[in-house]
Short mmCIF file of C-alpha atoms in Angstrom, two decimals:
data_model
loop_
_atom_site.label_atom_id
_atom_site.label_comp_id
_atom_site.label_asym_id
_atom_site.label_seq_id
_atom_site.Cartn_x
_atom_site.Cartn_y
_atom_site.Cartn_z
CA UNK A 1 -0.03 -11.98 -9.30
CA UNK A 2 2.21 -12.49 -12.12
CA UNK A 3 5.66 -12.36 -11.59
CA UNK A 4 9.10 -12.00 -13.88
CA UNK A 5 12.31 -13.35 -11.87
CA UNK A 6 15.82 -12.64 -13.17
CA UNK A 7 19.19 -13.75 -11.49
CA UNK A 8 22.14 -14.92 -13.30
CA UNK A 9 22.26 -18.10 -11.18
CA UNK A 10 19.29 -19.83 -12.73
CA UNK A 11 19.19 -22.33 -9.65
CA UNK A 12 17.94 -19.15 -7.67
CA UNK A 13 15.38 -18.38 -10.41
CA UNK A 14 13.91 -22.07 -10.11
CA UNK A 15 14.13 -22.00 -6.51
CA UNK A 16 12.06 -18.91 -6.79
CA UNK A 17 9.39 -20.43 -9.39
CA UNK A 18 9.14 -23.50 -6.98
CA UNK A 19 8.22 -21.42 -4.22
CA UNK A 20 6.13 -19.24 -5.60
CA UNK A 21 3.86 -22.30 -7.49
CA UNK A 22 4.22 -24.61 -4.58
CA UNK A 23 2.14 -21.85 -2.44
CA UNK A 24 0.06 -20.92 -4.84
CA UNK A 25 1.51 -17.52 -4.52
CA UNK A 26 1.00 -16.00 -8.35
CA UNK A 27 1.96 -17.13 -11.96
CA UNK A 28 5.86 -16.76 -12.99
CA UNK A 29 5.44 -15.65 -16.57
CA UNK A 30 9.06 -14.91 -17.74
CA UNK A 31 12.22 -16.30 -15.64
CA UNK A 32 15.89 -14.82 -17.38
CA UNK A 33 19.19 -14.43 -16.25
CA UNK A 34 19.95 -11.33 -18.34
CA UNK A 35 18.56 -7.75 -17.45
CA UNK A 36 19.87 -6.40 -20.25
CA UNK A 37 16.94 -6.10 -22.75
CA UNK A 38 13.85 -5.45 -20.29
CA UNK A 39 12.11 -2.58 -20.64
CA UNK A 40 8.89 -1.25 -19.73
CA UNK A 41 7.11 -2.07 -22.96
CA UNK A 42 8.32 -6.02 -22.33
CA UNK A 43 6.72 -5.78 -18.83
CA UNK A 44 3.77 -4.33 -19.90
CA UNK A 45 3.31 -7.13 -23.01
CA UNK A 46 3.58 -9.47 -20.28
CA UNK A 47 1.59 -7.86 -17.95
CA UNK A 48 4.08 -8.08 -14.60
CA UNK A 49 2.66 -7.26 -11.58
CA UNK A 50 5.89 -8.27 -9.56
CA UNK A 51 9.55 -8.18 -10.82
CA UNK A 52 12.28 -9.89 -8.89
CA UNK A 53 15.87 -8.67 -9.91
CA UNK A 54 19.35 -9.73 -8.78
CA UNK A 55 21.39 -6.90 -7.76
CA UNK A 56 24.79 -7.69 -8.97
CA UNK A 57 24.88 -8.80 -12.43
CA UNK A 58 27.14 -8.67 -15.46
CA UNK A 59 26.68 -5.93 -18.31
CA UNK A 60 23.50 -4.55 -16.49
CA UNK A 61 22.80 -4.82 -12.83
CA UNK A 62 19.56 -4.73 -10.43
CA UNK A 63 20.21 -0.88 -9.99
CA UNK A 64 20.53 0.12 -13.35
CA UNK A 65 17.59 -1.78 -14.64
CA UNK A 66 15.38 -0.42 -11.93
CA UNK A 67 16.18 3.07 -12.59
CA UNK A 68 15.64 2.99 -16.26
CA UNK A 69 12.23 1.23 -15.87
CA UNK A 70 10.19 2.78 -12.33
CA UNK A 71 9.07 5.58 -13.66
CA UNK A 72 6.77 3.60 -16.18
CA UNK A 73 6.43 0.65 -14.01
CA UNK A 74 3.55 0.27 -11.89
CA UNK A 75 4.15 -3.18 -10.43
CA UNK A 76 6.29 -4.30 -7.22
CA UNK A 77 10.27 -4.38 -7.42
CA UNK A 78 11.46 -7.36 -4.81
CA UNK A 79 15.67 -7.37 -5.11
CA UNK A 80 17.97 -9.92 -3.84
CA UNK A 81 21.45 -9.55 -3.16
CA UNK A 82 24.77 -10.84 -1.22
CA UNK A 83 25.25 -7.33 -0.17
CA UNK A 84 24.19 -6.30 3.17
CA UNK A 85 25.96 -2.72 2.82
CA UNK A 86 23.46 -0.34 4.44
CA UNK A 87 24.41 2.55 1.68
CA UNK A 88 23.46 0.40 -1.05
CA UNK A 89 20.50 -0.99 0.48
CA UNK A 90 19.56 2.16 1.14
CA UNK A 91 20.08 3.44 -3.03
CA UNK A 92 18.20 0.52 -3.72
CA UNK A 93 15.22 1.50 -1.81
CA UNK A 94 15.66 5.26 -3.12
CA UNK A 95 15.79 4.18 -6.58
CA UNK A 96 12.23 2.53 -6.29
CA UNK A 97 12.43 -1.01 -4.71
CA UNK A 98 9.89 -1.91 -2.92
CA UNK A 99 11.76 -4.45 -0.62
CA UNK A 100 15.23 -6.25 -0.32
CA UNK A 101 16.12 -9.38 0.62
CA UNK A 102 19.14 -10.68 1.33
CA UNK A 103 21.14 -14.34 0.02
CA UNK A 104 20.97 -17.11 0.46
CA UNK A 105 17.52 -17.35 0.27
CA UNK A 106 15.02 -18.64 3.39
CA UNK A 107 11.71 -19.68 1.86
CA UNK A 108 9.94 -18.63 5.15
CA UNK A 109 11.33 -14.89 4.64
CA UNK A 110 9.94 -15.19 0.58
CA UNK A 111 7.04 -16.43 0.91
CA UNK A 112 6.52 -13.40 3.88
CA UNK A 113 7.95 -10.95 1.77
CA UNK A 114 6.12 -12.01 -1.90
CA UNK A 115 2.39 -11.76 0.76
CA UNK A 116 3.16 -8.49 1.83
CA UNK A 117 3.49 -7.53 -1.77
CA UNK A 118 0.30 -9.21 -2.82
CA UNK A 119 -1.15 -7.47 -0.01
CA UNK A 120 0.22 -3.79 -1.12
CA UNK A 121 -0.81 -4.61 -4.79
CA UNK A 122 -3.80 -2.05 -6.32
CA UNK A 123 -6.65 -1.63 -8.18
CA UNK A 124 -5.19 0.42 -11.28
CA UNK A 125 -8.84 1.72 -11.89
CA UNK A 126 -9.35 2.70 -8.37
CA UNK A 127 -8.75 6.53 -8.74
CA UNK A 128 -10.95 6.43 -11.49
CA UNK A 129 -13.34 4.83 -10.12
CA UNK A 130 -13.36 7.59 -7.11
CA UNK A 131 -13.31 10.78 -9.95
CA UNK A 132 -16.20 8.94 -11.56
CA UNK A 133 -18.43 8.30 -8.53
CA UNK A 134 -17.49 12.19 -7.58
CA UNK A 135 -19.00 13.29 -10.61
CA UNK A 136 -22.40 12.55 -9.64
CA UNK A 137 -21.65 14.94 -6.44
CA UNK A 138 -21.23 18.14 -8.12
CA UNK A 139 -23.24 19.98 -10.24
CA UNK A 140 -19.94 20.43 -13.18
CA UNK A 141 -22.12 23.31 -14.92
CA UNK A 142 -20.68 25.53 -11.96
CA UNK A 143 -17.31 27.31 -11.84
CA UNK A 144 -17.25 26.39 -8.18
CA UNK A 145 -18.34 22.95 -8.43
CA UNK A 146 -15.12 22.73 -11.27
CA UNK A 147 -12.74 24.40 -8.57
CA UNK A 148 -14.37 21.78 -5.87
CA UNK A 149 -13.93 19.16 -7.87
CA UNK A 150 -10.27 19.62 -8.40
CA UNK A 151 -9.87 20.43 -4.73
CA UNK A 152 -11.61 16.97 -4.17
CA UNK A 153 -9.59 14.93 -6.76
CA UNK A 154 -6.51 16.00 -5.22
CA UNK A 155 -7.36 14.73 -1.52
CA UNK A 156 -8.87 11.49 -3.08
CA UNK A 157 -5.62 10.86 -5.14
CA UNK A 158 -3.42 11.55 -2.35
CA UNK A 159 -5.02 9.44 -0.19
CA UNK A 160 -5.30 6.72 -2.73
CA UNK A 161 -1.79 7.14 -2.61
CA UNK A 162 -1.44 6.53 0.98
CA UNK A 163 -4.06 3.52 1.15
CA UNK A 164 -1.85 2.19 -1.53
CA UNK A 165 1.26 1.51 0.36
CA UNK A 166 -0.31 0.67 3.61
CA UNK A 167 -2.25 -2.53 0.87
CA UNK A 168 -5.61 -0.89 1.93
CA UNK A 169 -6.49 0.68 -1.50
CA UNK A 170 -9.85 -1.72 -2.26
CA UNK A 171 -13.10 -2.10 -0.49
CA UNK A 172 -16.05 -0.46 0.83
CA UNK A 173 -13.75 0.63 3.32
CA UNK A 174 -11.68 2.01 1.64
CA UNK A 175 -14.09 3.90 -0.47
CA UNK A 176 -16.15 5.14 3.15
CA UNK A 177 -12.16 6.92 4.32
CA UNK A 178 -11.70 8.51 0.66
CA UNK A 179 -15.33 10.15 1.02
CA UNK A 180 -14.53 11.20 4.37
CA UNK A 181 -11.77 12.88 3.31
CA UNK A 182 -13.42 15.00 0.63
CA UNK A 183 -16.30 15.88 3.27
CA UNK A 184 -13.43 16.89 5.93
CA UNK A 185 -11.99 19.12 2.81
CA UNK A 186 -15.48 20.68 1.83
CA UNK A 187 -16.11 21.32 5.39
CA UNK A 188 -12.44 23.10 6.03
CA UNK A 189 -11.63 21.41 8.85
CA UNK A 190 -8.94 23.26 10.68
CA UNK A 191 -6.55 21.34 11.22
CA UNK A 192 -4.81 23.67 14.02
CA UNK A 193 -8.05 23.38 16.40
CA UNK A 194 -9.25 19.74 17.84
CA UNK A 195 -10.09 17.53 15.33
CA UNK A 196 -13.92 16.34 15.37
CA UNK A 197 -14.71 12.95 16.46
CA UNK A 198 -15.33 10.27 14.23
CA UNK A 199 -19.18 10.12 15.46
CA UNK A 200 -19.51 13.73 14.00
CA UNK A 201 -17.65 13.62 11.08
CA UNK A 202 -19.47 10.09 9.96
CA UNK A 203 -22.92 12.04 10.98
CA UNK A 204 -22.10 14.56 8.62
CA UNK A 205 -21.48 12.04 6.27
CA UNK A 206 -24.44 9.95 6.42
CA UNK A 207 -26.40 13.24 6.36
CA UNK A 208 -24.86 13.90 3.10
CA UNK A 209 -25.72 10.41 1.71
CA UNK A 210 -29.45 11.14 2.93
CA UNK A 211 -29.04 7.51 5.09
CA UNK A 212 -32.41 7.03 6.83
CA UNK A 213 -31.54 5.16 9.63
CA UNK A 214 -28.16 7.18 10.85
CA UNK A 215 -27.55 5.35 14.00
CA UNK A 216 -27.04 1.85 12.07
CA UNK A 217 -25.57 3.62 9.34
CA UNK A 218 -22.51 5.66 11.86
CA UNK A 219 -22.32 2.23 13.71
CA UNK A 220 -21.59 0.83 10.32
CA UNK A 221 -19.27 2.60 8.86
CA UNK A 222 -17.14 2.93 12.32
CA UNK A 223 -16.69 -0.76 12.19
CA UNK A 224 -15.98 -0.90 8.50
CA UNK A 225 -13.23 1.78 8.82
CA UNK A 226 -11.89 0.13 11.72
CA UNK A 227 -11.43 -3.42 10.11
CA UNK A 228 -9.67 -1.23 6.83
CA UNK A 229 -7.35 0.45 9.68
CA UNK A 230 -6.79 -3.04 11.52
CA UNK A 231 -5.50 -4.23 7.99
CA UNK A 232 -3.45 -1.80 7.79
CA UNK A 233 -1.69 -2.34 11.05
CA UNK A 234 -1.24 -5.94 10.22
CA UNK A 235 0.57 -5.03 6.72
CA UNK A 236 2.98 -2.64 7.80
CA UNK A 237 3.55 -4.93 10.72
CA UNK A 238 4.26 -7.96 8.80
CA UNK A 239 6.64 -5.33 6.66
CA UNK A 240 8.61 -4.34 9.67
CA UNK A 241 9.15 -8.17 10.41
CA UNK A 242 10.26 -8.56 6.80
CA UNK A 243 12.57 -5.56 6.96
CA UNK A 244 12.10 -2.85 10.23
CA UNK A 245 14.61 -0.39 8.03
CA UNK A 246 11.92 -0.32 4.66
CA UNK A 247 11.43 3.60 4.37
CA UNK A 248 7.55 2.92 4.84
CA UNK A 249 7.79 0.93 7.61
CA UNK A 250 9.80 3.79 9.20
CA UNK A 251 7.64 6.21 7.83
CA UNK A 252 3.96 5.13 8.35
CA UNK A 253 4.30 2.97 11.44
CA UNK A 254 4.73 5.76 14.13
CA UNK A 255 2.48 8.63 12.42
CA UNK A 256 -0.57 6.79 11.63
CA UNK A 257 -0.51 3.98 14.56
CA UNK A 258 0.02 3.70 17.72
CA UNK A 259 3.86 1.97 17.93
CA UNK A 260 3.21 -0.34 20.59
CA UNK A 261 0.15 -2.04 19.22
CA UNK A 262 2.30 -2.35 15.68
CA UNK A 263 5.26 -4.22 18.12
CA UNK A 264 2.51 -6.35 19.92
CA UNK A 265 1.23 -6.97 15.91
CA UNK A 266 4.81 -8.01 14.89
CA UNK A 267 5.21 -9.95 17.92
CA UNK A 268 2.00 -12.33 17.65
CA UNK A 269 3.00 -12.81 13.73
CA UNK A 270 6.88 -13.90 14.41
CA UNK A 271 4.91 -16.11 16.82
CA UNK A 272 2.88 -17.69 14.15
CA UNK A 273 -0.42 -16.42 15.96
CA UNK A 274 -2.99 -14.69 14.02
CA UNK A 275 -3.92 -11.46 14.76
CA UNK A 276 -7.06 -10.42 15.87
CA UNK A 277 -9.00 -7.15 16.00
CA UNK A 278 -10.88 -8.17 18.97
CA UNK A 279 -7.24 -7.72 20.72
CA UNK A 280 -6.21 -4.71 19.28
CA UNK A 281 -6.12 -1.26 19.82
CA UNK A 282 -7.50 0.12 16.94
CA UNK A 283 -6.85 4.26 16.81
CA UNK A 284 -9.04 4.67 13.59
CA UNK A 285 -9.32 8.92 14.91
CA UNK A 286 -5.55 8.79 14.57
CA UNK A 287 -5.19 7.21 11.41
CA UNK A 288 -7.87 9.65 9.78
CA UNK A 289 -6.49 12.74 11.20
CA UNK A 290 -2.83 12.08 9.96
CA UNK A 291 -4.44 11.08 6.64
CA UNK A 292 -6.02 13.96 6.61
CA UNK A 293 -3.34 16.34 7.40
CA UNK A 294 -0.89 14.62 4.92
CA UNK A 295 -3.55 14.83 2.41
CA UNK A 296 -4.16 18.64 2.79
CA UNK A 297 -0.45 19.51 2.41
#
């Protein structure tokens, strides 16, 4: 990760650098205590993958600067302030921050926070990636493969989308939930009737992919889909530890997992335990058949 820091108190800025070298967390390529010439071309020359911004700051502040640059920004916006108004916390989350965190610093509570961005950071190509492997699906000399096609691209990127916040956009995976998607979507899965089970839908799957052995191959994919969901738990859990009122903590936790296994999650980590699958309910049918739905909108 490569990260730009700017805070008018320049002790903060070290402070930030030291942390972030001492664990080996990223590179900090630009540290300033100005906001007041960035723009998106500056981040892009340097090639930021995480900006931390002061809020409160003279001639230009934290809000202002993240307004005029999200919308061509594709990197992580951590921003620290004084403030603990909920309003303002709140605009600074609706204006594109990605998480808040309040001063005087703890390191424990940065180095959680800058992991759970590392953890949320994507492949740019990934989308790509998914149109170009989808290619080789359709016949595109067909009007109806075209019309498919879009259809498909549309599920794929909003799922991407999804994956994406929940840090689960890479991997095989990954890949296996986006293609299950499409076949859900080719198959017009309604929705309003009982969803299939996951042994079905991956059958159809592997039939698709022509997989000779389809036992091994179901098996396979179940547990590779439920390691990709497990990952997911433990990153919006370690988000609700970092901040429990983060719009995607609120959003995602409830509607794709089951809430108690996300407070047992957050539980274990403020304990310093690791968490393990093996002790986990893992509701993978859940997580696809939200995903799904969302997706379909």
């Amino acid at each position: 990760m490569r990260f730009m820091i700017i805070d008018d108190d320049m002790a903060v800025c070290t402070m930030l650098q030291d942390i972030i070298e001492d664990y080996k967390l990223g590179e900090v390529e630009e540290i300033a205590d100005t906001a007041v010439a960035l723009d998106n071309n500056f981040l892009q020359m340097k090639k930021i993958d995480i900006l931390i911004i002061d809020m409160l700051m003279p001639v230009r502040d934290g809000i202002q600067t993240v307004k005029d640059i999200k919308d061509g920004f594709d990197g992580k916006i951590i921003m620290l302030s004084q403030v603990e108004n909920k309003e303002m916390v709140g605009d600074a989350y609706a204006f594109g921050v990605d998480y808040y965190i309040t001063k005087p610093i703890n390191r424990n509570e940065i180095i959680g926070v800058i992991r759970a961005v590392s953890e949320h950071a994507c492949l740019k190509s990934f989308v790509d990636n998914i149109r170009t492997s989808l290619h080789t699906v359709y016949d595109p000399d067909t009007d109806e493969s075209k019309k498919l096609k879009d259809k498909s691209f549309s599920v794929i990127e909003h799922g991407s989308a999804v994956m994406k916040d929940l840090g689960i956009d890479s991997g095989s995976g990954s890949h296996e939930i986006l293609l299950l998607l499409q076949c859900l979507q080719e198959k017009m899965v309604d929705t309003a009737k009982a969803f299939p089970s996951l042994k079905s839908i991956f059958a159809l799957l592997v039939k698709e992919k022509n997989g000779k052995d389809a036992q091994k191959e179901i098996k396979a994919a179940e547990q590779r889909m439920r390691r990709t969901v497990f990952q997911a738990m433990v990153n919006i859990a370690s988000l609700g530890i970092v901040d429990c009122t983060n719009p995607k903590f609120d959003d995602y936790a409830s509607r794709y997992f089951e809430m108690a296994e996300i407070y047992t999650l957050m539980r274990k980590m403020e304990n310093e335990e690791k968490p393990q699958i093996v002790q986990t309910h893992v509701n993978s049918k859940k997580f696809l058949r939200t995903l799904y739905i969302e997706c379909s909108k």
